[in-house]
Coordinates of C-alpha atoms in Angstrom, one line a residue:
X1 CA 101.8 115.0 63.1
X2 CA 104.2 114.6 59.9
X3 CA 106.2 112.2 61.9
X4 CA 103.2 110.1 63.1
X5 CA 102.5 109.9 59.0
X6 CA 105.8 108.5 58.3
X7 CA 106.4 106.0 61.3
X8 CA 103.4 104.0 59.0
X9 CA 105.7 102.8 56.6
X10 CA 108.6 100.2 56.7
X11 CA 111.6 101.6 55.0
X12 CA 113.2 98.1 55.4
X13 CA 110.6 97.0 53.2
X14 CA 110.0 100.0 50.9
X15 CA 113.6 100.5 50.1
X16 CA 114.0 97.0 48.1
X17 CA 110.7 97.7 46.5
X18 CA 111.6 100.9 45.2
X19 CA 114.6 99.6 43.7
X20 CA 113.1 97.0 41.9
X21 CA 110.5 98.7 40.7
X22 CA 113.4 101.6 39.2
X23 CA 115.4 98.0 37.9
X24 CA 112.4 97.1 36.1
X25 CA 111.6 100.4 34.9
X26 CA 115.3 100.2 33.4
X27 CA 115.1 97.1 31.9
X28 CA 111.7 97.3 30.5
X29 CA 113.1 100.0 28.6
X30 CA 116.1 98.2 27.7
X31 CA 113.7 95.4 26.1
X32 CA 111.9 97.9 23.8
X33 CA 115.1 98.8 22.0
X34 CA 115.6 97.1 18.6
X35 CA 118.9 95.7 17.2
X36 CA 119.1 99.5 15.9
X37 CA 118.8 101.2 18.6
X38 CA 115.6 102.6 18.0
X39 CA 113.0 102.7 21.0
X40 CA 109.8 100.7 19.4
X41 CA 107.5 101.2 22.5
X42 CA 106.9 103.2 25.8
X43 CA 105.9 100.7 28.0
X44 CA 108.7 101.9 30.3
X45 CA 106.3 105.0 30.5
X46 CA 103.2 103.1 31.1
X47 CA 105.8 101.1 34.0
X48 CA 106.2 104.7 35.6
X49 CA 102.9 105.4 35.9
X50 CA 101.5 102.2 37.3
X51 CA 104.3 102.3 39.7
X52 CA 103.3 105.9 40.6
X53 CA 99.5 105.1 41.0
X54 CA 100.7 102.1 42.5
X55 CA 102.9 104.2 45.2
X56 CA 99.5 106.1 46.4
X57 CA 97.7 102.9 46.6
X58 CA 100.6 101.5 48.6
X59 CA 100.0 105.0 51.1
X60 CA 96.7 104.1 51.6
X61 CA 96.0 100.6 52.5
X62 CA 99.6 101.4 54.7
X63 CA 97.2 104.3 56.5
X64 CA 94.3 102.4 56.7
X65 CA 93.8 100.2 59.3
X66 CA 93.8 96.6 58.0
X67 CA 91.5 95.0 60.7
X68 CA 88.8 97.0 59.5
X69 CA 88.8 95.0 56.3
X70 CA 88.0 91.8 58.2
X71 CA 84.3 92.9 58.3
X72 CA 83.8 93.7 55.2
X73 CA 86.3 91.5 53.0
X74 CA 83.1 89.3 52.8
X75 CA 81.9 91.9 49.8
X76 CA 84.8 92.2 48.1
X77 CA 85.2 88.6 47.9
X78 CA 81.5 88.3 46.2
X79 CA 82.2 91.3 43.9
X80 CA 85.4 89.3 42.9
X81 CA 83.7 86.8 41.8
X82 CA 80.4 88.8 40.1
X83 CA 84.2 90.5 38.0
X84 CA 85.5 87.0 37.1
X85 CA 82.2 86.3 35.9
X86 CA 81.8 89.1 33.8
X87 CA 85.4 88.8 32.2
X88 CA 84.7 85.1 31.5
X89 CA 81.9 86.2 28.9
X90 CA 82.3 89.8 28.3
X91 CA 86.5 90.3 28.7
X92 CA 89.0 91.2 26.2
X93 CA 91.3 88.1 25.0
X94 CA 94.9 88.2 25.2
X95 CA 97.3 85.9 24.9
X96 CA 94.4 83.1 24.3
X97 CA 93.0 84.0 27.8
X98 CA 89.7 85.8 28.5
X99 CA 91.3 87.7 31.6
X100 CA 91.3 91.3 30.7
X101 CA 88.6 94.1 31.1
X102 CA 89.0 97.7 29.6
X103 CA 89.0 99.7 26.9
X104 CA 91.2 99.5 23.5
X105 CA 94.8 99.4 24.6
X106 CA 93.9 99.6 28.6
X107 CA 92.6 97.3 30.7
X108 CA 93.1 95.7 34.3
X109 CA 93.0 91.9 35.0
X110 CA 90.9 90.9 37.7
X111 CA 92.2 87.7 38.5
X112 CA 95.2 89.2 39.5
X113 CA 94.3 92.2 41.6
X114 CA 91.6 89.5 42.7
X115 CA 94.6 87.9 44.7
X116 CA 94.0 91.1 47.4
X117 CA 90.0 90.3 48.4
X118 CA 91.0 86.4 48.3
X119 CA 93.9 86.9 50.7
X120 CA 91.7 89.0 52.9
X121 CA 88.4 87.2 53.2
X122 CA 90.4 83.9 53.6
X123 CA 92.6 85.6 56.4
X124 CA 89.1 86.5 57.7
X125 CA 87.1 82.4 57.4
X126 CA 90.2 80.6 58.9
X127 CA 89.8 83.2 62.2
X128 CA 86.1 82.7 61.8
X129 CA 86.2 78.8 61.5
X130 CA 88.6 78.1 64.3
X131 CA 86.4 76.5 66.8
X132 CA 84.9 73.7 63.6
X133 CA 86.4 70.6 63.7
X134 CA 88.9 69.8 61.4
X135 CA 87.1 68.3 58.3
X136 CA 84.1 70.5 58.3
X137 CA 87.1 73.8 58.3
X138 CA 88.7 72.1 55.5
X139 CA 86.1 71.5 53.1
X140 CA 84.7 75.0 53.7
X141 CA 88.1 76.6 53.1
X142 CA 88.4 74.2 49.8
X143 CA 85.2 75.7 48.6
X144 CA 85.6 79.2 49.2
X145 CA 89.5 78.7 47.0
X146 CA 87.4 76.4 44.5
X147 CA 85.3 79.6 43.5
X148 CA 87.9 82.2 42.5
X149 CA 90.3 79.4 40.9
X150 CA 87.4 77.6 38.8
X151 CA 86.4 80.7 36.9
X152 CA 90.1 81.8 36.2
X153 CA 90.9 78.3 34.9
X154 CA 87.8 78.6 32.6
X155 CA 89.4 81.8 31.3
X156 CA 92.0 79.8 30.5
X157 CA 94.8 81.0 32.8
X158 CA 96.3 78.5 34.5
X159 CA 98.8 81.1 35.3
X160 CA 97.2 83.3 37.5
X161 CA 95.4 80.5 39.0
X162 CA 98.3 78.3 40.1
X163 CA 98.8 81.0 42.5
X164 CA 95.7 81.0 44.6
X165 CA 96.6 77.6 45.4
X166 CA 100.2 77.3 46.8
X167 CA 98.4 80.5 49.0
X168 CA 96.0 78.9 50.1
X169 CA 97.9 75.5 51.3
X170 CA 100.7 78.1 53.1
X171 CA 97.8 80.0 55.0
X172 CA 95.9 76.9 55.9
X173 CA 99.2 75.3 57.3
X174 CA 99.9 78.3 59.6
X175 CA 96.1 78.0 60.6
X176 CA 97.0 74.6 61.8
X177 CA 94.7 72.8 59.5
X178 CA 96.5 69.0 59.6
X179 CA 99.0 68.5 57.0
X180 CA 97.1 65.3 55.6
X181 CA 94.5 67.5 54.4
X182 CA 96.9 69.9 52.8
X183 CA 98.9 67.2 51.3
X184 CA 95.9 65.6 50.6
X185 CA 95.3 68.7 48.4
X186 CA 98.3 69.3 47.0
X187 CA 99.0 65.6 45.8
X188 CA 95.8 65.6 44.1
X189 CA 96.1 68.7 42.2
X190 CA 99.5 67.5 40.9
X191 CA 98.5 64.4 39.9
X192 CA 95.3 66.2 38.0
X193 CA 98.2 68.1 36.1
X194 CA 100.5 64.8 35.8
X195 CA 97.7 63.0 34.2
X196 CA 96.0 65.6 32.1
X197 CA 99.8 65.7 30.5
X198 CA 100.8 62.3 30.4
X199 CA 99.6 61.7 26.8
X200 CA 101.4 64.6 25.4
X201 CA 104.2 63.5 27.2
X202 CA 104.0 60.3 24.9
X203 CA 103.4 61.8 21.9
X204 CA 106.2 64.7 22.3
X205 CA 108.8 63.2 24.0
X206 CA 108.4 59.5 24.5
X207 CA 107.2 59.6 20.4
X208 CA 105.7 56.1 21.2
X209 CA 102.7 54.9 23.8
X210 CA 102.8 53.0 26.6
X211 CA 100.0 50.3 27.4
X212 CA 99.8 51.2 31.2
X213 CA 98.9 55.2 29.9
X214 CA 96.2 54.0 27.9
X215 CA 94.0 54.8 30.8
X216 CA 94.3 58.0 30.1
X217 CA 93.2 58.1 26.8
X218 CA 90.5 55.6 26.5
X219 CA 87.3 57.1 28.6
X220 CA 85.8 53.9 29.2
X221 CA 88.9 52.0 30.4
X222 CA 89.4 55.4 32.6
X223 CA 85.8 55.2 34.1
X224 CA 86.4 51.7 34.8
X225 CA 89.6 52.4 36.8
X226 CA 87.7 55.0 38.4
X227 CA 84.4 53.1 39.5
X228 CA 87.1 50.4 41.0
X229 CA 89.6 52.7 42.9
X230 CA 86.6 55.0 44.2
X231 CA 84.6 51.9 45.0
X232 CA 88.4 50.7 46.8
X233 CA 88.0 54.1 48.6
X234 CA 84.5 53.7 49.9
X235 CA 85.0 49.8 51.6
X236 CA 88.0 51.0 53.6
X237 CA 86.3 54.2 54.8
X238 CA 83.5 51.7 56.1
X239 CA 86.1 49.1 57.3
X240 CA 88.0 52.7 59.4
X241 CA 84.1 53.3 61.0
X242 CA 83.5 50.2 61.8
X243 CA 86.8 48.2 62.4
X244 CA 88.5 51.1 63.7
X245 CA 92.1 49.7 61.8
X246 CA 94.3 52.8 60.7
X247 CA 95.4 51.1 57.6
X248 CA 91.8 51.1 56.2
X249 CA 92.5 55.1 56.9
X250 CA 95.0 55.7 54.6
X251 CA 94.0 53.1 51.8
X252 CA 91.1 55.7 51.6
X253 CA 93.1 58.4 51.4
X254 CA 95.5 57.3 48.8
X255 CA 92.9 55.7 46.8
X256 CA 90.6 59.0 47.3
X257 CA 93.3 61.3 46.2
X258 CA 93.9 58.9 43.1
X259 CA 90.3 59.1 42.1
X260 CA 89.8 62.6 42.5
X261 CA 92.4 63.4 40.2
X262 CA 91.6 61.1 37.5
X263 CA 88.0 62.5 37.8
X264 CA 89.5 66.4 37.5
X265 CA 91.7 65.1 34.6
X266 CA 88.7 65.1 32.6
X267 CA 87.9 68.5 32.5
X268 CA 91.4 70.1 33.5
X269 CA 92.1 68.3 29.6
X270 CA 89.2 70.2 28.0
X271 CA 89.7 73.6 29.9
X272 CA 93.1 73.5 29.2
X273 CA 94.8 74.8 25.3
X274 CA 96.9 72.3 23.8
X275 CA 99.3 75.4 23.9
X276 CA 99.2 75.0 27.6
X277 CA 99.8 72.0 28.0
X278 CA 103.3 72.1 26.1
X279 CA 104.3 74.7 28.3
X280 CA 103.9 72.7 30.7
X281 CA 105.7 69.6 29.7
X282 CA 108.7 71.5 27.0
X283 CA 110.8 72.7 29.8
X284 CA 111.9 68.4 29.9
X285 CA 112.8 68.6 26.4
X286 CA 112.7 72.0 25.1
X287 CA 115.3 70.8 21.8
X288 CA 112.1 68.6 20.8
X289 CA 110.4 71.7 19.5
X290 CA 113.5 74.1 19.4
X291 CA 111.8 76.8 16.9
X292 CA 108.0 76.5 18.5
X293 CA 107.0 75.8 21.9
X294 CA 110.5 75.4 23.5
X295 CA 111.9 78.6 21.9
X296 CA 111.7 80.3 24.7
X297 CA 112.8 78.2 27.0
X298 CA 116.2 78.0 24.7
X299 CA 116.7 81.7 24.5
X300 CA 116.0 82.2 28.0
X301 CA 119.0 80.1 29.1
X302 CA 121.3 81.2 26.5
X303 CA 120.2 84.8 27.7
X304 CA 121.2 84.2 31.1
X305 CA 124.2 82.3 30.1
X306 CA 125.8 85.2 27.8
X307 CA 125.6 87.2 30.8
X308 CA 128.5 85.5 32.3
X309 CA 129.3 87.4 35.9
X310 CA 129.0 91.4 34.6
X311 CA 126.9 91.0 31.7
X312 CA 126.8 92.6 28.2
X313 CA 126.3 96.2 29.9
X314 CA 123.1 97.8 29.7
X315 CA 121.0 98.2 26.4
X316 CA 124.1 96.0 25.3
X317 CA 122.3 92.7 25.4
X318 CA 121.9 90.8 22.6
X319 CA 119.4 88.1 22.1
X320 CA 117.3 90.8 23.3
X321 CA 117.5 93.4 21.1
X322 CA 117.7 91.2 17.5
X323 CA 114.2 90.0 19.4
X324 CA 115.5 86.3 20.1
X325 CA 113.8 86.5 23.6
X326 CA 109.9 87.0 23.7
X327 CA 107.6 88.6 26.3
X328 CA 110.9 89.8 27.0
X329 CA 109.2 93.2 29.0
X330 CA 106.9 90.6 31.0
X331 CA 107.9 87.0 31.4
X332 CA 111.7 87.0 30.8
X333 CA 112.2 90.1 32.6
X334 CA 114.7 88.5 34.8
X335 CA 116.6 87.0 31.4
X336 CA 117.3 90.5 30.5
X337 CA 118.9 91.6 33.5
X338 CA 121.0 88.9 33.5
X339 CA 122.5 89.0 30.0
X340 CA 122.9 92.4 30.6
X341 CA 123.8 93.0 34.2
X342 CA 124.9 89.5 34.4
X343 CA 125.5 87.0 37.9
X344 CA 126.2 90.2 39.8
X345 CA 122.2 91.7 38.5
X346 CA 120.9 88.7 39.1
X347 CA 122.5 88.9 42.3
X348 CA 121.0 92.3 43.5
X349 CA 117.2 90.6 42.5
X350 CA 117.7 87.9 44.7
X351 CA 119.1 90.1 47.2
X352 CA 115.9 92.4 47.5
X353 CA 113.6 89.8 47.4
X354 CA 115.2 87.8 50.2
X355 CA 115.1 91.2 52.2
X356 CA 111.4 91.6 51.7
X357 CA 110.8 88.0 52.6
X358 CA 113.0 88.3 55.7
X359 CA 110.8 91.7 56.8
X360 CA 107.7 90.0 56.2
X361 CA 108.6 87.2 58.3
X362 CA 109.4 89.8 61.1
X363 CA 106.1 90.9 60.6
X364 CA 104.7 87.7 61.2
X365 CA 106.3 87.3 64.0
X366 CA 106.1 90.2 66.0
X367 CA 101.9 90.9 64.7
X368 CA 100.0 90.6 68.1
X369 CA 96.7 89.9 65.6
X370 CA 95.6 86.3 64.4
X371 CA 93.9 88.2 61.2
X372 CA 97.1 89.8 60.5
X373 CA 99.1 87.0 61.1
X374 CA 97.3 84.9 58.3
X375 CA 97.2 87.4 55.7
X376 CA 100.7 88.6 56.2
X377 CA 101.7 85.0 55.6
X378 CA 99.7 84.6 52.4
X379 CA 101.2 87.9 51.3
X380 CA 105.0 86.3 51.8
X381 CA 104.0 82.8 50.0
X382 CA 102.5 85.2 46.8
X383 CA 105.9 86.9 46.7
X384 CA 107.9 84.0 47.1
X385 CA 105.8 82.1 44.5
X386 CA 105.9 84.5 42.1
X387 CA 109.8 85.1 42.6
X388 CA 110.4 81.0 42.9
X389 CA 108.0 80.4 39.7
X390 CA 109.3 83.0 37.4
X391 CA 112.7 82.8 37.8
X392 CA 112.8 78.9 37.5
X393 CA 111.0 79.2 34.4
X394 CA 113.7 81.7 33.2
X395 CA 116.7 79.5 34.1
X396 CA 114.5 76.0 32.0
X397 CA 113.6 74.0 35.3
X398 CA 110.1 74.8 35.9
X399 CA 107.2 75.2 32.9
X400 CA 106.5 78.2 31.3
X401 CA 103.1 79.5 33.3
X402 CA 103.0 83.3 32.8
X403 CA 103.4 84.2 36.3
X404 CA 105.0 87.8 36.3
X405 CA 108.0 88.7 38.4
X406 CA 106.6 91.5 40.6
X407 CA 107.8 94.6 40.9
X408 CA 109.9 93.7 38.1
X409 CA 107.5 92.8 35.1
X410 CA 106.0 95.1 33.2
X411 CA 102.3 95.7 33.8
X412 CA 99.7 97.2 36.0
X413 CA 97.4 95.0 37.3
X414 CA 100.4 92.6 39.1
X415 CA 102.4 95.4 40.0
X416 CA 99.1 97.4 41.8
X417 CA 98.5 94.1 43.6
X418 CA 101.9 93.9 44.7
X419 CA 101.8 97.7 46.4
X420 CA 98.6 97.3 48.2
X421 CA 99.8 93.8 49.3
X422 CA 103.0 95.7 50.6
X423 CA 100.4 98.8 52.2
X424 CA 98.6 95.9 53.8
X425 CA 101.9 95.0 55.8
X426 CA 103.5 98.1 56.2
X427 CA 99.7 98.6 58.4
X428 CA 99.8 95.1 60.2
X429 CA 103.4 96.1 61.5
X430 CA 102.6 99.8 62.3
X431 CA 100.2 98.5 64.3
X432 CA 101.3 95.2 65.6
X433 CA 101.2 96.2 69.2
X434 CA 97.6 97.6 69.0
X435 CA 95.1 95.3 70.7
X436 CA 92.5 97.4 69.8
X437 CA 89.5 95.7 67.6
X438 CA 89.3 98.8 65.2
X439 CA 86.0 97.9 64.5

């Protein structure tokens, strides 16, 4: 019986998970020390515990058999959203972002243990929508993400939500819903986020307009440009019905995707903080604003850089401790173990995190169940998102969004997320040769 228990759980997974969570129980500790040497917080404490708590959840969902949430992810998805909507009027704020729930000093985010019902009822509606065609799947699919992602973004945290996205397009593609759609997606939420920036681009960076911009800051001229572009849209899907011609095909679809993100401009520019916005644009130009919004962008890189190959040493690091580095226990985690542990820590992160993609991907492969197969592959894209996103904003080449580096950031809610999502595959590949339904 005792060795039935144990052949539930992947050591080649749980080995580089346990030693990032002990690097960022280190280092998260390291960040709390002041130029003094004087500990000024016990987060590493609070680290400890979530990763304890988040160690039994990890046992659980790795003992429980995962197909048995495809029946029931339904409810958790609906009691997601009942907890989104409740936060949006009735959460805590914190960092300018209605996202929190709890009492005084504790709380949980929803939106990011959220990620866990989404990935299973979506794993469960592509299985279920197989046999629709193409379009109809699509759209559905598009309005089950659209619920989740539309109340985090009225939060505001654009953070968080960015994930659900990426997530989506990756488990769609391995569904084998057509890459035009996907694109079609992905194009047009970039755009929304190219145009909603554009005129703080000019007035940051550019310091002058340009004429062809100004339909994005006049409303009329930018209704105008939508009627006639939509309008563009509409003929050529008529002349594709009734002409047949696939060039009237794709002038719909470019001119559709063009539309639609000029129309979701409009409200992604009053949803989103002006705050937010610089974040998103200061990582071009972070010397325009070296002592405000691209301060830590700057003392991110020179972080990194004063690490050289062996870094400072540990609790030796600089910048961090005379408090040069902010959210230095969250965000910049990854900044501290490289000016401390320098190339060779930075090293060891990418090193684990390429070994827990690699097993997932085994997983993937080797899972005899199509439900399995989907979620374990929007598990990998979170991870990888997460890693990719964080560490770019770290090193200066991608904007500053929030996104935590799991198992490695300090705080519970991500890092919970991140153990069940690991339980969840350590119980697709337990039983990956199991044809049974479990139902």
């Amino acid at each position: 019986m005792k060795l039935r228990f144990f052949e539930h759980f992947d050591l080649l997974l749980l080995i580089p998970v346990l030693i990032l969570i002990t690097i960022g129980v280190f280092f998260i500790y390291s960040s709390r020390i002041d130029s003094s040497g004087v500990l000024v917080s016990d987060e590493y404490i609070k680290q400890i515990i979530f990763a304890s708590t988040g160690l039994l959840l990890m046992v659980a969902f790795a003992l429980f058999d995962y197909r048995r949430f495809e029946r029931i992810s339904k409810y958790f998805f609906f009691a997601l959203l009942a907890v989104l909507l409740y936060t949006l009027f009735f959460g805590k704020r914190v960092n300018g972002a209605r996202s929190w729930i709890g009492f005084g000093n504790t709380g949980v985010q929803p939106s990011e243990l959220g990620k866990i019902p989404f990935l299973l009822f979506f794993g469960y509606m592509l299985e279920k929508t197989e046999q629709m065609s193409s379009l109809k799947r699509f759209l559905l699919l598009c309005l089950v993400l659209a619920c989740p992602v539309f109340l985090i973004l009225l939060q505001p945290d654009l953070g968080t939500a960015s994930v659900y996205i990426p997530i989506f397009i990756v488990m769609c593609f391995v569904a084998g819903i057509p890459v035009r759609y996907l694109l079609l997606c992905g194009i047009t939420a970039m755009l929304m986020i190219i145009f909603t920036v554009l005129p703080s681009v000019e007035e940051m960076i550019l310091k002058r307009t340009l004429p062809i911009l100004a339909v994005l800051r006049d409303t009329k001229l930018r209704l105008i440009v939508i009627g006639a572009v939509g309008s563009i849209c509409i003929l050529s899907l008529f002349g594709y019905v009734f002409f047949k011609k696939r060039y009237f095909y794709w002038i719909a679809y470019i001119s559709g995707i063009f539309s639609i993100a000029l129309i979701l401009a409009i409200p992604a520019g009053k949803v989103l903080k002006q705050y937010q916005i610089e974040r998103l644009i200061i990582f071009l130009e972070p010397d325009i604003d070296p002592l405000g919004a691209g301060w830590n962008i700057i003392q991110s890189k020179r972080a990194i850089g004063s690490g050289n190959l062996f870094g400072q040493g540990f609790l030796k690091g600089t910048l961090s401790h005379l408090r040069y580095l902010p959210q230095q226990s969250t965000d910049f985690i990854f900044s501290i173990i490289s000016e401390e542990w320098g190339f060779v820590g930075g090293f060891i992160v990418f090193s684990m995190y390429i070994t827990i993609i690699l097993r997932i991907a085994f997983i993937i492969k080797n899972t005899t169940s199509v439900y399995g197969y989907y979620v374990a592959a929007g598990i990998m894209f979170m991870f990888f998102y997460h890693f990719i996103v964080n560490v770019g904003m770290a090193m200066g080449i991608m904007p500053i969004t929030g996104i935590p580096l799991l198992f490695l950031s300090y705080g519970g809610s991500h890092l919970w997320t991140s153990m069940i999502a690991i339980g969840i595959l350590m119980s697709i590949n337990y039983r990956r040769l199991d044809f049974n339904t479990a139902f």
